[in-house]
mmCIF file with all atom_site columns, C-alpha atoms and ligand atoms in Angstrom:
data_model
loop_
_atom_site.group_PDB
_atom_site.id
_atom_site.type_symbol
_atom_site.label_atom_id
_atom_site.label_alt_id
_atom_site.label_comp_id
_atom_site.label_asym_id
_atom_site.label_entity_id
_atom_site.label_seq_id
_atom_site.pdbx_PDB_ins_code
_atom_site.Cartn_x
_atom_site.Cartn_y
_atom_site.Cartn_z
_atom_site.occupancy
_atom_site.B_iso_or_equiv
_atom_site.pdbx_formal_charge
_atom_site.auth_seq_id
_atom_site.auth_comp_id
_atom_site.auth_asym_id
_atom_site.auth_atom_id
_atom_site.pdbx_PDB_model_num
ATOM   1   C  CA  . MET A 1 1   ? 56.994 -34.025 13.762  1.00 85.00 ? 1   MET A CA  1
ATOM   2   C  CA  . THR A 1 2   ? 54.501 -32.843 16.371  1.00 91.00 ? 2   THR A CA  1
ATOM   3   C  CA  . ALA A 1 3   ? 51.865 -30.206 15.697  1.00 91.00 ? 3   ALA A CA  1
ATOM   4   C  CA  . ASN A 1 4   ? 53.794 -27.787 17.928  1.00 92.00 ? 4   ASN A CA  1
ATOM   5   C  CA  . GLU A 1 5   ? 56.976 -28.342 15.949  1.00 95.00 ? 5   GLU A CA  1
ATOM   6   C  CA  . ARG A 1 6   ? 55.170 -27.846 12.644  1.00 95.00 ? 6   ARG A CA  1
ATOM   7   C  CA  . ILE A 1 7   ? 53.547 -24.641 13.910  1.00 96.00 ? 7   ILE A CA  1
ATOM   8   C  CA  . ALA A 1 8   ? 56.973 -23.431 15.061  1.00 97.00 ? 8   ALA A CA  1
ATOM   9   C  CA  . GLU A 1 9   ? 58.242 -24.050 11.514  1.00 97.00 ? 9   GLU A CA  1
ATOM   10  C  CA  . ILE A 1 10  ? 55.333 -22.115 10.024  1.00 97.00 ? 10  ILE A CA  1
ATOM   11  C  CA  . ILE A 1 11  ? 56.000 -19.225 12.409  1.00 97.00 ? 11  ILE A CA  1
ATOM   12  C  CA  . ALA A 1 12  ? 59.709 -19.293 11.486  1.00 96.00 ? 12  ALA A CA  1
ATOM   13  C  CA  . ASP A 1 13  ? 58.810 -19.178 7.761   1.00 95.00 ? 13  ASP A CA  1
ATOM   14  C  CA  . HIS A 1 14  ? 57.112 -15.829 8.345   1.00 95.00 ? 14  HIS A CA  1
ATOM   15  C  CA  . THR A 1 15  ? 59.540 -14.329 10.823  1.00 86.00 ? 15  THR A CA  1
ATOM   16  C  CA  . GLY A 1 16  ? 60.709 -10.887 9.796   1.00 86.00 ? 16  GLY A CA  1
ATOM   17  C  CA  . ARG A 1 17  ? 57.738 -10.328 7.526   1.00 88.00 ? 17  ARG A CA  1
ATOM   18  C  CA  . GLU A 1 18  ? 55.564 -7.313  8.023   1.00 91.00 ? 18  GLU A CA  1
ATOM   19  C  CA  . GLY A 1 19  ? 52.230 -8.391  9.519   1.00 92.00 ? 19  GLY A CA  1
ATOM   20  C  CA  . PRO A 1 20  ? 52.999 -12.078 9.941   1.00 96.00 ? 20  PRO A CA  1
ATOM   21  C  CA  . LEU A 1 21  ? 49.852 -13.011 11.884  1.00 97.00 ? 21  LEU A CA  1
ATOM   22  C  CA  . LEU A 1 22  ? 47.444 -13.531 8.971   1.00 96.00 ? 22  LEU A CA  1
ATOM   23  C  CA  . PRO A 1 23  ? 49.860 -15.531 6.799   1.00 96.00 ? 23  PRO A CA  1
ATOM   24  C  CA  . ILE A 1 24  ? 50.754 -17.715 9.793   1.00 97.00 ? 24  ILE A CA  1
ATOM   25  C  CA  . LEU A 1 25  ? 47.083 -18.311 10.585  1.00 97.00 ? 25  LEU A CA  1
ATOM   26  C  CA  . HIS A 1 26  ? 46.381 -19.141 6.930   1.00 95.00 ? 26  HIS A CA  1
ATOM   27  C  CA  . ASP A 1 27  ? 49.211 -21.669 6.836   1.00 95.00 ? 27  ASP A CA  1
ATOM   28  C  CA  . VAL A 1 28  ? 48.118 -23.262 10.120  1.00 96.00 ? 28  VAL A CA  1
ATOM   29  C  CA  . GLN A 1 29  ? 44.523 -23.427 8.885   1.00 92.00 ? 29  GLN A CA  1
ATOM   30  C  CA  . THR A 1 30  ? 45.645 -25.016 5.593   1.00 86.00 ? 30  THR A CA  1
ATOM   31  C  CA  . GLU A 1 31  ? 47.881 -27.537 7.304   1.00 89.00 ? 31  GLU A CA  1
ATOM   32  C  CA  . PHE A 1 32  ? 45.609 -28.580 10.176  1.00 89.00 ? 32  PHE A CA  1
ATOM   33  C  CA  . GLY A 1 33  ? 42.155 -27.630 8.918   1.00 85.00 ? 33  GLY A CA  1
ATOM   34  C  CA  . HIS A 1 34  ? 41.643 -25.370 11.934  1.00 93.00 ? 34  HIS A CA  1
ATOM   35  C  CA  . VAL A 1 35  ? 43.467 -23.097 14.363  1.00 96.00 ? 35  VAL A CA  1
ATOM   36  C  CA  . SER A 1 36  ? 43.280 -24.742 17.759  1.00 95.00 ? 36  SER A CA  1
ATOM   37  C  CA  . PRO A 1 37  ? 43.399 -22.859 21.071  1.00 95.00 ? 37  PRO A CA  1
ATOM   38  C  CA  . GLU A 1 38  ? 46.874 -24.381 21.586  1.00 96.00 ? 38  GLU A CA  1
ATOM   39  C  CA  . ALA A 1 39  ? 48.017 -23.016 18.223  1.00 97.00 ? 39  ALA A CA  1
ATOM   40  C  CA  . GLU A 1 40  ? 46.615 -19.600 19.098  1.00 97.00 ? 40  GLU A CA  1
ATOM   41  C  CA  . GLY A 1 41  ? 48.639 -19.627 22.309  1.00 97.00 ? 41  GLY A CA  1
ATOM   42  C  CA  . GLN A 1 42  ? 51.822 -20.695 20.542  1.00 98.00 ? 42  GLN A CA  1
ATOM   43  C  CA  . ILE A 1 43  ? 51.414 -18.036 17.841  1.00 98.00 ? 43  ILE A CA  1
ATOM   44  C  CA  . ALA A 1 44  ? 50.595 -15.349 20.404  1.00 97.00 ? 44  ALA A CA  1
ATOM   45  C  CA  . LEU A 1 45  ? 53.734 -16.165 22.369  1.00 97.00 ? 45  LEU A CA  1
ATOM   46  C  CA  . ALA A 1 46  ? 55.929 -16.142 19.264  1.00 96.00 ? 46  ALA A CA  1
ATOM   47  C  CA  . LEU A 1 47  ? 54.566 -12.820 18.001  1.00 96.00 ? 47  LEU A CA  1
ATOM   48  C  CA  . ASN A 1 48  ? 54.471 -11.177 21.412  1.00 96.00 ? 48  ASN A CA  1
ATOM   49  C  CA  . LEU A 1 49  ? 50.707 -10.737 21.207  1.00 96.00 ? 49  LEU A CA  1
ATOM   50  C  CA  . SER A 1 50  ? 48.059 -11.650 23.731  1.00 97.00 ? 50  SER A CA  1
ATOM   51  C  CA  . ARG A 1 51  ? 46.130 -14.843 23.218  1.00 97.00 ? 51  ARG A CA  1
ATOM   52  C  CA  . ALA A 1 52  ? 42.964 -12.681 23.063  1.00 97.00 ? 52  ALA A CA  1
ATOM   53  C  CA  . GLU A 1 53  ? 44.388 -10.673 20.156  1.00 97.00 ? 53  GLU A CA  1
ATOM   54  C  CA  . VAL A 1 54  ? 45.118 -13.826 18.161  1.00 97.00 ? 54  VAL A CA  1
ATOM   55  C  CA  . HIS A 1 55  ? 41.753 -15.321 19.061  1.00 97.00 ? 55  HIS A CA  1
ATOM   56  C  CA  . GLY A 1 56  ? 40.038 -12.105 17.989  1.00 97.00 ? 56  GLY A CA  1
ATOM   57  C  CA  . VAL A 1 57  ? 41.536 -12.426 14.509  1.00 96.00 ? 57  VAL A CA  1
ATOM   58  C  CA  . VAL A 1 58  ? 40.713 -16.147 14.260  1.00 96.00 ? 58  VAL A CA  1
ATOM   59  C  CA  . SER A 1 59  ? 37.099 -15.555 15.209  1.00 95.00 ? 59  SER A CA  1
ATOM   60  C  CA  . PHE A 1 60  ? 36.720 -12.454 13.022  1.00 95.00 ? 60  PHE A CA  1
ATOM   61  C  CA  . TYR A 1 61  ? 37.655 -14.044 9.692   1.00 93.00 ? 61  TYR A CA  1
ATOM   62  C  CA  . HIS A 1 62  ? 35.392 -16.715 8.230   1.00 86.00 ? 62  HIS A CA  1
ATOM   63  C  CA  . ASP A 1 63  ? 38.444 -18.370 6.644   1.00 84.00 ? 63  ASP A CA  1
ATOM   64  C  CA  . PHE A 1 64  ? 39.553 -19.679 10.012  1.00 93.00 ? 64  PHE A CA  1
ATOM   65  C  CA  . ARG A 1 65  ? 37.962 -22.494 11.967  1.00 90.00 ? 65  ARG A CA  1
ATOM   66  C  CA  . GLU A 1 66  ? 38.459 -22.904 15.686  1.00 91.00 ? 66  GLU A CA  1
ATOM   67  C  CA  . ALA A 1 67  ? 37.713 -26.637 15.667  1.00 90.00 ? 67  ALA A CA  1
ATOM   68  C  CA  . PRO A 1 68  ? 38.316 -29.380 13.123  1.00 86.00 ? 68  PRO A CA  1
ATOM   69  C  CA  . ASP A 1 69  ? 35.884 -29.496 10.218  1.00 83.00 ? 69  ASP A CA  1
ATOM   70  C  CA  . PRO A 1 70  ? 33.947 -32.782 10.471  1.00 90.00 ? 70  PRO A CA  1
ATOM   71  C  CA  . ARG A 1 71  ? 33.274 -32.934 6.717   1.00 93.00 ? 71  ARG A CA  1
ATOM   72  C  CA  . PRO A 1 72  ? 35.318 -35.127 4.400   1.00 94.00 ? 72  PRO A CA  1
ATOM   73  C  CA  . CYS A 1 73  ? 38.090 -33.153 2.747   1.00 93.00 ? 73  CYS A CA  1
ATOM   74  C  CA  . VAL A 1 74  ? 39.236 -33.286 -0.856  1.00 96.00 ? 74  VAL A CA  1
ATOM   75  C  CA  . GLU A 1 75  ? 42.541 -31.526 -1.422  1.00 95.00 ? 75  GLU A CA  1
ATOM   76  C  CA  . LEU A 1 76  ? 42.916 -30.255 -4.950  1.00 97.00 ? 76  LEU A CA  1
ATOM   77  C  CA  . CYS A 1 77  ? 46.364 -29.259 -6.158  1.00 97.00 ? 77  CYS A CA  1
ATOM   78  C  CA  . ARG A 1 78  ? 46.400 -25.851 -7.816  1.00 97.00 ? 78  ARG A CA  1
ATOM   79  C  CA  . ALA A 1 79  ? 50.150 -25.388 -8.046  1.00 96.00 ? 79  ALA A CA  1
ATOM   80  C  CA  . GLU A 1 80  ? 51.938 -24.509 -11.250 1.00 97.00 ? 80  GLU A CA  1
ATOM   81  C  CA  . ALA A 1 81  ? 52.293 -27.931 -12.865 1.00 97.00 ? 81  ALA A CA  1
ATOM   82  C  CA  . CYS A 1 82  ? 48.676 -28.852 -12.200 1.00 98.00 ? 82  CYS A CA  1
ATOM   83  C  CA  . GLN A 1 83  ? 47.631 -25.429 -13.460 1.00 98.00 ? 83  GLN A CA  1
ATOM   84  C  CA  . ALA A 1 84  ? 49.570 -26.091 -16.658 1.00 98.00 ? 84  ALA A CA  1
ATOM   85  C  CA  . ARG A 1 85  ? 47.692 -29.375 -16.925 1.00 97.00 ? 85  ARG A CA  1
ATOM   86  C  CA  . GLY A 1 86  ? 44.316 -27.677 -16.664 1.00 97.00 ? 86  GLY A CA  1
ATOM   87  C  CA  . VAL A 1 87  ? 43.227 -27.817 -13.030 1.00 98.00 ? 87  VAL A CA  1
ATOM   88  C  CA  . GLU A 1 88  ? 41.641 -24.365 -13.090 1.00 97.00 ? 88  GLU A CA  1
ATOM   89  C  CA  . ALA A 1 89  ? 39.071 -25.572 -15.626 1.00 98.00 ? 89  ALA A CA  1
ATOM   90  C  CA  . LEU A 1 90  ? 37.952 -28.214 -13.089 1.00 98.00 ? 90  LEU A CA  1
ATOM   91  C  CA  . VAL A 1 91  ? 37.404 -25.918 -10.127 1.00 97.00 ? 91  VAL A CA  1
ATOM   92  C  CA  . ALA A 1 92  ? 33.814 -24.869 -10.860 1.00 97.00 ? 92  ALA A CA  1
ATOM   93  C  CA  . ALA A 1 93  ? 32.673 -28.481 -11.299 1.00 97.00 ? 93  ALA A CA  1
ATOM   94  C  CA  . ALA A 1 94  ? 34.568 -29.448 -8.138  1.00 98.00 ? 94  ALA A CA  1
ATOM   95  C  CA  . GLU A 1 95  ? 32.919 -26.686 -6.117  1.00 97.00 ? 95  GLU A CA  1
ATOM   96  C  CA  . ASP A 1 96  ? 29.473 -27.711 -7.385  1.00 97.00 ? 96  ASP A CA  1
ATOM   97  C  CA  . ALA A 1 97  ? 30.104 -31.359 -6.529  1.00 98.00 ? 97  ALA A CA  1
ATOM   98  C  CA  . ALA A 1 98  ? 31.470 -30.493 -3.088  1.00 97.00 ? 98  ALA A CA  1
ATOM   99  C  CA  . GLY A 1 99  ? 28.580 -28.237 -2.130  1.00 97.00 ? 99  GLY A CA  1
ATOM   100 C  CA  . SER A 1 100 ? 28.417 -27.940 1.626   1.00 95.00 ? 100 SER A CA  1
ATOM   101 C  CA  . ARG A 1 101 ? 28.938 -31.692 2.246   1.00 97.00 ? 101 ARG A CA  1
ATOM   102 C  CA  . VAL A 1 102 ? 32.616 -31.865 1.307   1.00 96.00 ? 102 VAL A CA  1
ATOM   103 C  CA  . ARG A 1 103 ? 35.395 -29.452 2.184   1.00 91.00 ? 103 ARG A CA  1
ATOM   104 C  CA  . LEU A 1 104 ? 37.351 -28.635 -0.944  1.00 94.00 ? 104 LEU A CA  1
ATOM   105 C  CA  . ALA A 1 105 ? 40.824 -27.475 0.036   1.00 89.00 ? 105 ALA A CA  1
ATOM   106 C  CA  . THR A 1 106 ? 43.488 -26.009 -2.212  1.00 91.00 ? 106 THR A CA  1
ATOM   107 C  CA  . VAL A 1 107 ? 46.966 -27.440 -1.797  1.00 90.00 ? 107 VAL A CA  1
ATOM   108 C  CA  . TYR A 1 108 ? 50.182 -26.644 -3.592  1.00 91.00 ? 108 TYR A CA  1
ATOM   109 C  CA  . CYS A 1 109 ? 51.788 -29.804 -4.927  1.00 95.00 ? 109 CYS A CA  1
ATOM   110 C  CA  . LEU A 1 110 ? 51.068 -33.398 -4.049  1.00 96.00 ? 110 LEU A CA  1
ATOM   111 C  CA  . GLY A 1 111 ? 54.194 -34.717 -5.756  1.00 96.00 ? 111 GLY A CA  1
ATOM   112 C  CA  . LEU A 1 112 ? 52.304 -35.914 -8.819  1.00 97.00 ? 112 LEU A CA  1
ATOM   113 C  CA  . CYS A 1 113 ? 53.180 -32.995 -11.056 1.00 96.00 ? 113 CYS A CA  1
ATOM   114 C  CA  . SER A 1 114 ? 53.744 -34.995 -14.243 1.00 97.00 ? 114 SER A CA  1
ATOM   115 C  CA  . VAL A 1 115 ? 50.381 -36.753 -13.930 1.00 97.00 ? 115 VAL A CA  1
ATOM   116 C  CA  . GLY A 1 116 ? 48.218 -33.855 -12.735 1.00 96.00 ? 116 GLY A CA  1
ATOM   117 C  CA  . PRO A 1 117 ? 45.719 -32.493 -12.184 1.00 98.00 ? 117 PRO A CA  1
ATOM   118 C  CA  . SER A 1 118 ? 45.968 -34.230 -8.827  1.00 98.00 ? 118 SER A CA  1
ATOM   119 C  CA  . ALA A 1 119 ? 43.901 -34.508 -5.680  1.00 98.00 ? 119 ALA A CA  1
ATOM   120 C  CA  . ARG A 1 120 ? 44.124 -36.291 -2.335  1.00 97.00 ? 120 ARG A CA  1
ATOM   121 C  CA  . VAL A 1 121 ? 41.431 -37.693 -0.074  1.00 96.00 ? 121 VAL A CA  1
ATOM   122 C  CA  . GLY A 1 122 ? 42.937 -38.840 3.200   1.00 92.00 ? 122 GLY A CA  1
ATOM   123 C  CA  . GLU A 1 123 ? 45.973 -40.920 2.217   1.00 93.00 ? 123 GLU A CA  1
ATOM   124 C  CA  . ARG A 1 124 ? 44.653 -41.704 -1.256  1.00 97.00 ? 124 ARG A CA  1
ATOM   125 C  CA  . LEU A 1 125 ? 46.066 -39.828 -4.227  1.00 98.00 ? 125 LEU A CA  1
ATOM   126 C  CA  . HIS A 1 126 ? 44.232 -39.299 -7.502  1.00 98.00 ? 126 HIS A CA  1
ATOM   127 C  CA  . ALA A 1 127 ? 45.995 -38.282 -10.711 1.00 98.00 ? 127 ALA A CA  1
ATOM   128 C  CA  . ARG A 1 128 ? 45.155 -37.435 -14.322 1.00 98.00 ? 128 ARG A CA  1
ATOM   129 C  CA  . LEU A 1 129 ? 41.868 -35.908 -13.227 1.00 98.00 ? 129 LEU A CA  1
ATOM   130 C  CA  . ASP A 1 130 ? 39.347 -34.500 -15.597 1.00 98.00 ? 130 ASP A CA  1
ATOM   131 C  CA  . ALA A 1 131 ? 36.053 -32.947 -14.494 1.00 97.00 ? 131 ALA A CA  1
ATOM   132 C  CA  . ASP A 1 132 ? 34.162 -36.284 -14.502 1.00 98.00 ? 132 ASP A CA  1
ATOM   133 C  CA  . LYS A 1 133 ? 36.832 -38.129 -12.514 1.00 98.00 ? 133 LYS A CA  1
ATOM   134 C  CA  . LEU A 1 134 ? 37.174 -35.307 -10.008 1.00 98.00 ? 134 LEU A CA  1
ATOM   135 C  CA  . VAL A 1 135 ? 33.416 -35.111 -9.470  1.00 98.00 ? 135 VAL A CA  1
ATOM   136 C  CA  . LYS A 1 136 ? 33.376 -38.880 -8.804  1.00 98.00 ? 136 LYS A CA  1
ATOM   137 C  CA  . VAL A 1 137 ? 36.255 -38.536 -6.325  1.00 98.00 ? 137 VAL A CA  1
ATOM   138 C  CA  . ILE A 1 138 ? 34.366 -35.763 -4.506  1.00 98.00 ? 138 ILE A CA  1
ATOM   139 C  CA  . GLU A 1 139 ? 31.073 -37.682 -4.494  1.00 97.00 ? 139 GLU A CA  1
ATOM   140 C  CA  . ALA A 1 140 ? 32.837 -40.750 -3.069  1.00 97.00 ? 140 ALA A CA  1
ATOM   141 C  CA  . ALA A 1 141 ? 34.650 -38.792 -0.326  1.00 97.00 ? 141 ALA A CA  1
ATOM   142 C  CA  . ARG A 1 142 ? 33.566 -39.982 3.142   1.00 94.00 ? 142 ARG A CA  1
HETATM 143 S  S1  . LIG B 2 .   ? 51.889 -29.241 -9.002  1.00 79.68 ? 1   LIG B S1  1
HETATM 144 FE FE1 . LIG B 2 .   ? 50.174 -30.470 -8.632  1.00 79.68 ? 1   LIG B FE1 1
HETATM 145 S  S2  . LIG B 2 .   ? 51.063 -32.292 -7.893  1.00 79.68 ? 1   LIG B S2  1
HETATM 146 FE FE2 . LIG B 2 .   ? 52.767 -30.999 -8.149  1.00 79.68 ? 1   LIG B FE2 1
#
């Protein structure tokens, strides 16, 4: 699936909602790590907004990046099964370990629900995390 196709899917997921722009931008940011100028154009067209209006929102909120984040990214699953297995108790240690060097992203399910808490760095999955293991994963992220 191309980025354009995935963005079209995200837009379709929010069609009919009141105020779909922010949720769409959040989903695009989560999926791609940034909201590119191309994505802004595609979203603007779909929502019948001007590109400037979409860009204004992207640049106003600190949550959104206009270019890819060069830092290594650790995706930590905070969906229900991982929550039940204690992921929330690991978040503070993870944030400390990440500091400003590593981007800690929240994701919702990595398909390892029965062996959570789970995280992913690039293509590599990590399961059965406790605070020590997660800190090591974050420190090793390149
Ligand atoms: S809920 Fe965390 S991997 Fe599925």
